mmCIF file of C-alpha atoms in Angstrom:
data_model
loop_
_atom_site.group_PDB
_atom_site.id
_atom_site.type_symbol
_atom_site.label_atom_id
_atom_site.label_comp_id
_atom_site.label_asym_id
_atom_site.label_seq_id
_atom_site.Cartn_x
_atom_site.Cartn_y
_atom_site.Cartn_z
ATOM 1 C CA GLY A 1 14.270 -58.536 -31.740
ATOM 2 C CA GLN A 2 12.939 -58.906 -28.258
ATOM 3 C CA GLN A 3 10.478 -56.216 -27.196
ATOM 4 C CA VAL A 4 9.164 -55.490 -23.731
ATOM 5 C CA MET A 5 6.020 -53.430 -23.330
ATOM 6 C CA GLN A 6 4.775 -51.880 -20.108
ATOM 7 C CA ILE A 7 1.385 -50.451 -19.257
ATOM 8 C CA PRO A 8 0.221 -48.030 -18.107
ATOM 9 C CA GLN A 9 2.793 -45.389 -18.982
ATOM 10 C CA TYR A 10 1.608 -43.152 -16.127
ATOM 11 C CA GLN A 11 -0.450 -43.760 -13.022
ATOM 12 C CA HIS A 12 -1.538 -41.190 -10.472
ATOM 13 C CA VAL A 13 -3.102 -42.447 -7.254
ATOM 14 C CA GLN A 14 -4.232 -41.136 -3.911
ATOM 15 C CA GLU A 15 -2.121 -42.291 -1.014
ATOM 16 C CA GLY A 16 -3.565 -45.552 0.274
ATOM 17 C CA GLU A 17 -4.851 -46.734 -3.111
ATOM 18 C CA ASP A 18 -3.430 -49.791 -4.827
ATOM 19 C CA PHE A 19 -1.269 -49.705 -7.960
ATOM 20 C CA THR A 20 -0.473 -52.292 -10.621
ATOM 21 C CA THR A 21 1.871 -52.188 -13.593
ATOM 22 C CA TYR A 22 2.017 -54.850 -16.307
ATOM 23 C CA CYS A 23 4.895 -56.038 -18.412
ATOM 24 C CA ASN A 24 4.648 -58.083 -21.625
ATOM 25 C CA SER A 25 7.440 -59.565 -23.703
ATOM 26 C CA SER A 26 7.327 -60.547 -27.354
ATOM 27 C CA THR A 27 9.461 -63.603 -26.544
ATOM 28 C CA THR A 28 9.746 -66.119 -23.730
ATOM 29 C CA LEU A 29 12.112 -64.880 -21.048
ATOM 30 C CA SER A 30 14.640 -66.757 -18.960
ATOM 31 C CA ASN A 31 13.881 -64.390 -16.117
ATOM 32 C CA ILE A 32 12.421 -60.974 -15.437
ATOM 33 C CA GLN A 33 13.781 -58.241 -13.206
ATOM 34 C CA TRP A 34 12.025 -55.242 -11.716
ATOM 35 C CA TYR A 35 13.697 -51.935 -10.948
ATOM 36 C CA LYS A 36 12.603 -48.654 -9.390
ATOM 37 C CA GLN A 37 14.007 -45.310 -10.457
ATOM 38 C CA ARG A 38 13.309 -42.261 -8.342
ATOM 39 C CA PRO A 39 13.160 -38.887 -10.121
ATOM 40 C CA GLY A 40 16.716 -37.806 -10.877
ATOM 41 C CA GLY A 41 18.085 -41.135 -9.719
ATOM 42 C CA HIS A 42 19.249 -44.382 -11.211
ATOM 43 C CA PRO A 43 17.479 -47.748 -11.448
ATOM 44 C CA VAL A 44 17.584 -49.790 -8.263
ATOM 45 C CA PHE A 45 16.982 -53.522 -8.328
ATOM 46 C CA LEU A 46 13.806 -54.727 -6.628
ATOM 47 C CA ILE A 47 13.457 -58.403 -7.480
ATOM 48 C CA GLN A 48 14.091 -61.181 -9.978
ATOM 49 C CA LEU A 49 11.584 -63.833 -11.049
ATOM 50 C CA VAL A 50 12.775 -66.998 -12.720
ATOM 51 C CA LYS A 51 10.162 -69.729 -12.514
ATOM 52 C CA SER A 52 6.960 -69.988 -14.500
ATOM 53 C CA GLY A 53 4.021 -68.790 -12.368
ATOM 54 C CA GLU A 54 6.322 -67.500 -9.638
ATOM 55 C CA VAL A 55 4.928 -65.052 -7.092
ATOM 56 C CA LYS A 56 7.144 -63.090 -4.716
ATOM 57 C CA LYS A 57 6.262 -60.549 -2.052
ATOM 58 C CA GLN A 58 8.240 -57.733 -0.509
ATOM 59 C CA LYS A 59 6.141 -56.076 2.196
ATOM 60 C CA ARG A 60 3.451 -54.203 0.208
ATOM 61 C CA LEU A 61 4.848 -55.218 -3.193
ATOM 62 C CA THR A 62 3.732 -58.390 -4.992
ATOM 63 C CA PHE A 63 5.462 -59.591 -8.138
ATOM 64 C CA GLN A 64 4.164 -62.258 -10.514
ATOM 65 C CA PHE A 65 5.710 -64.056 -13.461
ATOM 66 C CA GLY A 66 3.304 -65.509 -15.996
ATOM 67 C CA GLU A 67 2.945 -69.198 -16.740
ATOM 68 C CA ALA A 68 4.307 -68.719 -20.253
ATOM 69 C CA LYS A 69 7.184 -66.574 -18.923
ATOM 70 C CA LYS A 70 6.206 -63.764 -21.273
ATOM 71 C CA ASN A 71 4.447 -61.428 -18.863
ATOM 72 C CA SER A 72 4.775 -60.100 -15.368
ATOM 73 C CA SER A 73 3.098 -57.705 -12.987
ATOM 74 C CA LEU A 74 3.968 -55.585 -9.989
ATOM 75 C CA HIS A 75 1.231 -54.743 -7.505
ATOM 76 C CA ILE A 76 1.628 -52.257 -4.672
ATOM 77 C CA THR A 77 -0.933 -52.363 -1.873
ATOM 78 C CA ALA A 78 -1.848 -49.145 -0.068
ATOM 79 C CA THR A 79 0.601 -46.838 -1.813
ATOM 80 C CA GLN A 80 2.681 -44.359 0.138
ATOM 81 C CA THR A 81 4.414 -41.179 -0.998
ATOM 82 C CA THR A 82 7.716 -43.024 -0.794
ATOM 83 C CA ASP A 83 6.526 -45.289 -3.637
ATOM 84 C CA VAL A 84 6.815 -42.413 -6.132
ATOM 85 C CA GLY A 85 9.060 -43.205 -9.075
ATOM 86 C CA THR A 86 9.246 -45.087 -12.352
ATOM 87 C CA TYR A 87 8.989 -48.849 -12.226
ATOM 88 C CA PHE A 88 10.767 -50.753 -14.972
ATOM 89 C CA CYS A 89 10.619 -54.379 -15.888
ATOM 90 C CA GLY A 90 13.619 -55.908 -17.610
ATOM 91 C CA GLY A 91 13.330 -59.104 -19.564
ATOM 92 C CA SER A 92 16.457 -61.185 -19.753
ATOM 93 C CA ASN A 93 17.628 -63.675 -22.274
ATOM 94 C CA TYR A 94 21.278 -62.931 -22.889
ATOM 95 C CA LYS A 95 20.786 -59.192 -22.552
ATOM 96 C CA LEU A 96 18.439 -57.160 -20.431
ATOM 97 C CA THR A 97 15.671 -55.435 -22.393
ATOM 98 C CA PHE A 98 13.724 -52.853 -20.462
ATOM 99 C CA GLY A 99 10.219 -51.612 -20.958
ATOM 100 C CA LYS A 100 9.505 -47.885 -21.048
ATOM 101 C CA GLY A 101 8.421 -47.964 -17.432
ATOM 102 C CA THR A 102 5.386 -46.835 -15.472
ATOM 103 C CA LEU A 103 5.651 -43.501 -13.710
ATOM 104 C CA LEU A 104 3.792 -43.609 -10.407
ATOM 105 C CA THR A 105 2.830 -40.422 -8.648
ATOM 106 C CA VAL A 106 1.092 -40.440 -5.283
ATOM 107 C CA ASN A 107 -1.088 -37.650 -3.956
ATOM 108 C CA PRO A 108 -0.760 -37.375 -0.154
ATOM 109 C CA ASP B 1 31.564 -51.168 0.129
ATOM 110 C CA ALA B 2 31.475 -48.547 -2.603
ATOM 111 C CA GLY B 3 28.825 -48.910 -5.261
ATOM 112 C CA VAL B 4 29.267 -48.466 -8.981
ATOM 113 C CA THR B 5 30.948 -45.165 -9.739
ATOM 114 C CA GLN B 6 30.821 -43.210 -12.972
ATOM 115 C CA SER B 7 32.620 -40.145 -14.216
ATOM 116 C CA PRO B 8 32.000 -37.464 -15.134
ATOM 117 C CA THR B 9 28.528 -36.800 -13.721
ATOM 118 C CA HIS B 10 27.678 -34.217 -16.356
ATOM 119 C CA LEU B 11 29.177 -33.407 -19.719
ATOM 120 C CA ILE B 12 28.400 -30.933 -22.470
ATOM 121 C CA LYS B 13 29.781 -31.568 -25.952
ATOM 122 C CA THR B 14 29.153 -30.197 -29.409
ATOM 123 C CA ARG B 15 28.143 -32.148 -32.482
ATOM 124 C CA GLY B 16 30.971 -34.022 -34.140
ATOM 125 C CA GLN B 17 33.088 -34.287 -30.993
ATOM 126 C CA HIS B 18 33.871 -37.520 -29.234
ATOM 127 C CA VAL B 19 33.373 -38.436 -25.597
ATOM 128 C CA THR B 20 34.748 -40.999 -23.152
ATOM 129 C CA LEU B 21 32.710 -42.091 -20.162
ATOM 130 C CA ARG B 22 34.167 -44.131 -17.326
ATOM 131 C CA CYS B 23 32.801 -46.689 -14.934
ATOM 132 C CA SER B 24 34.168 -48.599 -11.968
ATOM 133 C CA PRO B 25 32.174 -51.663 -10.939
ATOM 134 C CA ILE B 26 31.518 -52.925 -7.463
ATOM 135 C CA SER B 27 34.527 -54.752 -6.080
ATOM 136 C CA GLY B 28 34.369 -58.398 -7.120
ATOM 137 C CA HIS B 29 32.049 -57.794 -10.063
ATOM 138 C CA LYS B 30 33.563 -58.821 -13.371
ATOM 139 C CA SER B 31 30.664 -57.858 -15.626
ATOM 140 C CA VAL B 32 29.977 -54.312 -16.761
ATOM 141 C CA SER B 33 27.087 -53.245 -18.974
ATOM 142 C CA TRP B 34 26.366 -49.888 -20.538
ATOM 143 C CA TYR B 35 22.897 -48.455 -21.111
ATOM 144 C CA GLN B 36 21.560 -45.323 -22.721
ATOM 145 C CA GLN B 37 18.479 -43.768 -21.137
ATOM 146 C CA VAL B 38 16.650 -41.058 -22.994
ATOM 147 C CA LEU B 39 14.189 -38.982 -20.975
ATOM 148 C CA GLY B 40 10.918 -40.816 -20.519
ATOM 149 C CA GLN B 41 12.275 -44.144 -21.745
ATOM 150 C CA GLY B 42 13.727 -47.240 -20.173
ATOM 151 C CA PRO B 43 17.450 -47.949 -20.259
ATOM 152 C CA GLN B 44 18.530 -49.305 -23.626
ATOM 153 C CA PHE B 45 21.317 -51.887 -23.710
ATOM 154 C CA ILE B 46 24.508 -50.810 -25.481
ATOM 155 C CA PHE B 47 27.275 -53.249 -24.460
ATOM 156 C CA GLN B 48 28.181 -55.878 -21.952
ATOM 157 C CA TYR B 49 31.716 -56.877 -21.046
ATOM 158 C CA TYR B 50 32.787 -59.794 -18.912
ATOM 159 C CA GLU B 51 36.390 -60.575 -18.086
ATOM 160 C CA LYS B 52 37.479 -57.955 -20.643
ATOM 161 C CA GLU B 53 35.600 -59.595 -23.493
ATOM 162 C CA GLU B 54 32.546 -58.219 -25.236
ATOM 163 C CA ARG B 55 29.634 -60.489 -24.386
ATOM 164 C CA GLY B 56 26.803 -58.571 -25.971
ATOM 165 C CA ARG B 57 26.048 -55.593 -28.122
ATOM 166 C CA GLY B 58 22.802 -53.711 -28.544
ATOM 167 C CA ASN B 59 21.433 -52.010 -31.600
ATOM 168 C CA PHE B 60 23.776 -49.015 -31.642
ATOM 169 C CA PRO B 61 25.943 -47.672 -34.494
ATOM 170 C CA ASP B 62 29.680 -48.282 -34.749
ATOM 171 C CA ARG B 63 30.267 -44.789 -33.382
ATOM 172 C CA PHE B 64 29.752 -46.445 -29.997
ATOM 173 C CA SER B 65 32.568 -48.560 -28.644
ATOM 174 C CA ALA B 66 33.686 -49.772 -25.269
ATOM 175 C CA ARG B 67 36.367 -51.708 -23.516
ATOM 176 C CA GLN B 68 37.054 -53.253 -20.147
ATOM 177 C CA PHE B 69 40.358 -53.083 -18.358
ATOM 178 C CA PRO B 70 42.186 -55.716 -16.266
ATOM 179 C CA ASN B 71 40.812 -54.141 -13.068
ATOM 180 C CA TYR B 72 37.267 -54.563 -14.585
ATOM 181 C CA SER B 73 36.655 -50.847 -14.949
ATOM 182 C CA SER B 74 35.253 -49.815 -18.287
ATOM 183 C CA GLU B 75 35.106 -46.996 -20.785
ATOM 184 C CA LEU B 76 32.376 -46.124 -23.248
ATOM 185 C CA ASN B 77 33.448 -44.081 -26.243
ATOM 186 C CA VAL B 78 31.157 -42.262 -28.611
ATOM 187 C CA ASN B 79 32.537 -40.659 -31.757
ATOM 188 C CA ALA B 80 31.038 -38.066 -34.081
ATOM 189 C CA LEU B 81 28.424 -37.035 -31.547
ATOM 190 C CA LEU B 82 24.910 -36.290 -32.724
ATOM 191 C CA LEU B 83 22.209 -34.286 -30.979
ATOM 192 C CA GLY B 84 20.312 -37.535 -30.505
ATOM 193 C CA ASP B 85 23.128 -38.915 -28.366
ATOM 194 C CA SER B 86 22.034 -36.612 -25.547
ATOM 195 C CA ALA B 87 20.986 -38.936 -22.756
ATOM 196 C CA LEU B 88 21.809 -40.393 -19.376
ATOM 197 C CA TYR B 89 24.466 -43.077 -19.800
ATOM 198 C CA LEU B 90 24.250 -45.735 -17.140
ATOM 199 C CA CYS B 91 26.795 -48.302 -16.207
ATOM 200 C CA ALA B 92 25.770 -51.438 -14.350
ATOM 201 C CA SER B 93 27.881 -54.155 -12.821
ATOM 202 C CA SER B 94 26.922 -57.680 -11.908
ATOM 203 C CA LEU B 95 28.407 -60.957 -10.789
ATOM 204 C CA THR B 96 27.435 -63.122 -13.704
ATOM 205 C CA ARG B 97 28.685 -63.461 -17.240
ATOM 206 C CA ASP B 98 25.252 -62.754 -18.711
ATOM 207 C CA ASN B 99 22.596 -60.324 -17.562
ATOM 208 C CA SER B 100 20.545 -62.979 -15.842
ATOM 209 C CA TYR B 101 21.177 -61.599 -12.402
ATOM 210 C CA GLU B 102 20.791 -58.392 -10.452
ATOM 211 C CA GLN B 103 22.303 -55.343 -12.080
ATOM 212 C CA TYR B 104 23.796 -52.649 -9.839
ATOM 213 C CA PHE B 105 23.520 -49.313 -11.574
ATOM 214 C CA GLY B 106 25.785 -46.342 -11.119
ATOM 215 C CA PRO B 107 24.502 -42.775 -10.861
ATOM 216 C CA GLY B 108 25.025 -42.197 -14.584
ATOM 217 C CA THR B 109 26.648 -39.571 -16.755
ATOM 218 C CA ARG B 110 24.335 -36.936 -18.152
ATOM 219 C CA LEU B 111 25.574 -36.117 -21.670
ATOM 220 C CA THR B 112 24.252 -33.073 -23.472
ATOM 221 C CA VAL B 113 25.170 -32.580 -27.122
ATOM 222 C CA THR B 114 24.628 -29.083 -28.530
#
């Protein structure tokens, strides 16, 4: 079945440093979705990528979808303490398959 | 507008019992999906319902079942509970028939099996 892998599993940064998490699927995806889950909270939708090679930006966040539509990345520039949480990618064919997530902690 | 609501928020059951979890989607959303999230893992897909029909099923045993009602709310039932069923159960609603669009997650039900 479809598998989605995310690396790294954990990332600790100093406030102001950049952060990147990578997502890789065992199969070609129709689209990929990114979610953020704060500690004790529930996943909140960030963005969806559909097209091969697509790049989208949301303020300090940059999302990329690979040319083969099997990988994706999320890059945060100049992290802030409010960025703390677990970032999940979800690969979609007919069902949404999530990776294990990357837990980001930020030292003020 | 109200978001996705789930009840109860917390639940403690013993092995062998059954449990029913409830979810109300965002108004206008006809699709409801259920996910199981074990600590330290990503949400794992259990079921999706659209217009009261099962549209997808994840790799879960037959002890797990669900249904969707005419008002698009949904129930997840788990029979013969095992310790390994302890998890956060998330419900998500969306506009589309498949999961190719934004999922709106509820706050979840924390199930503890002792």
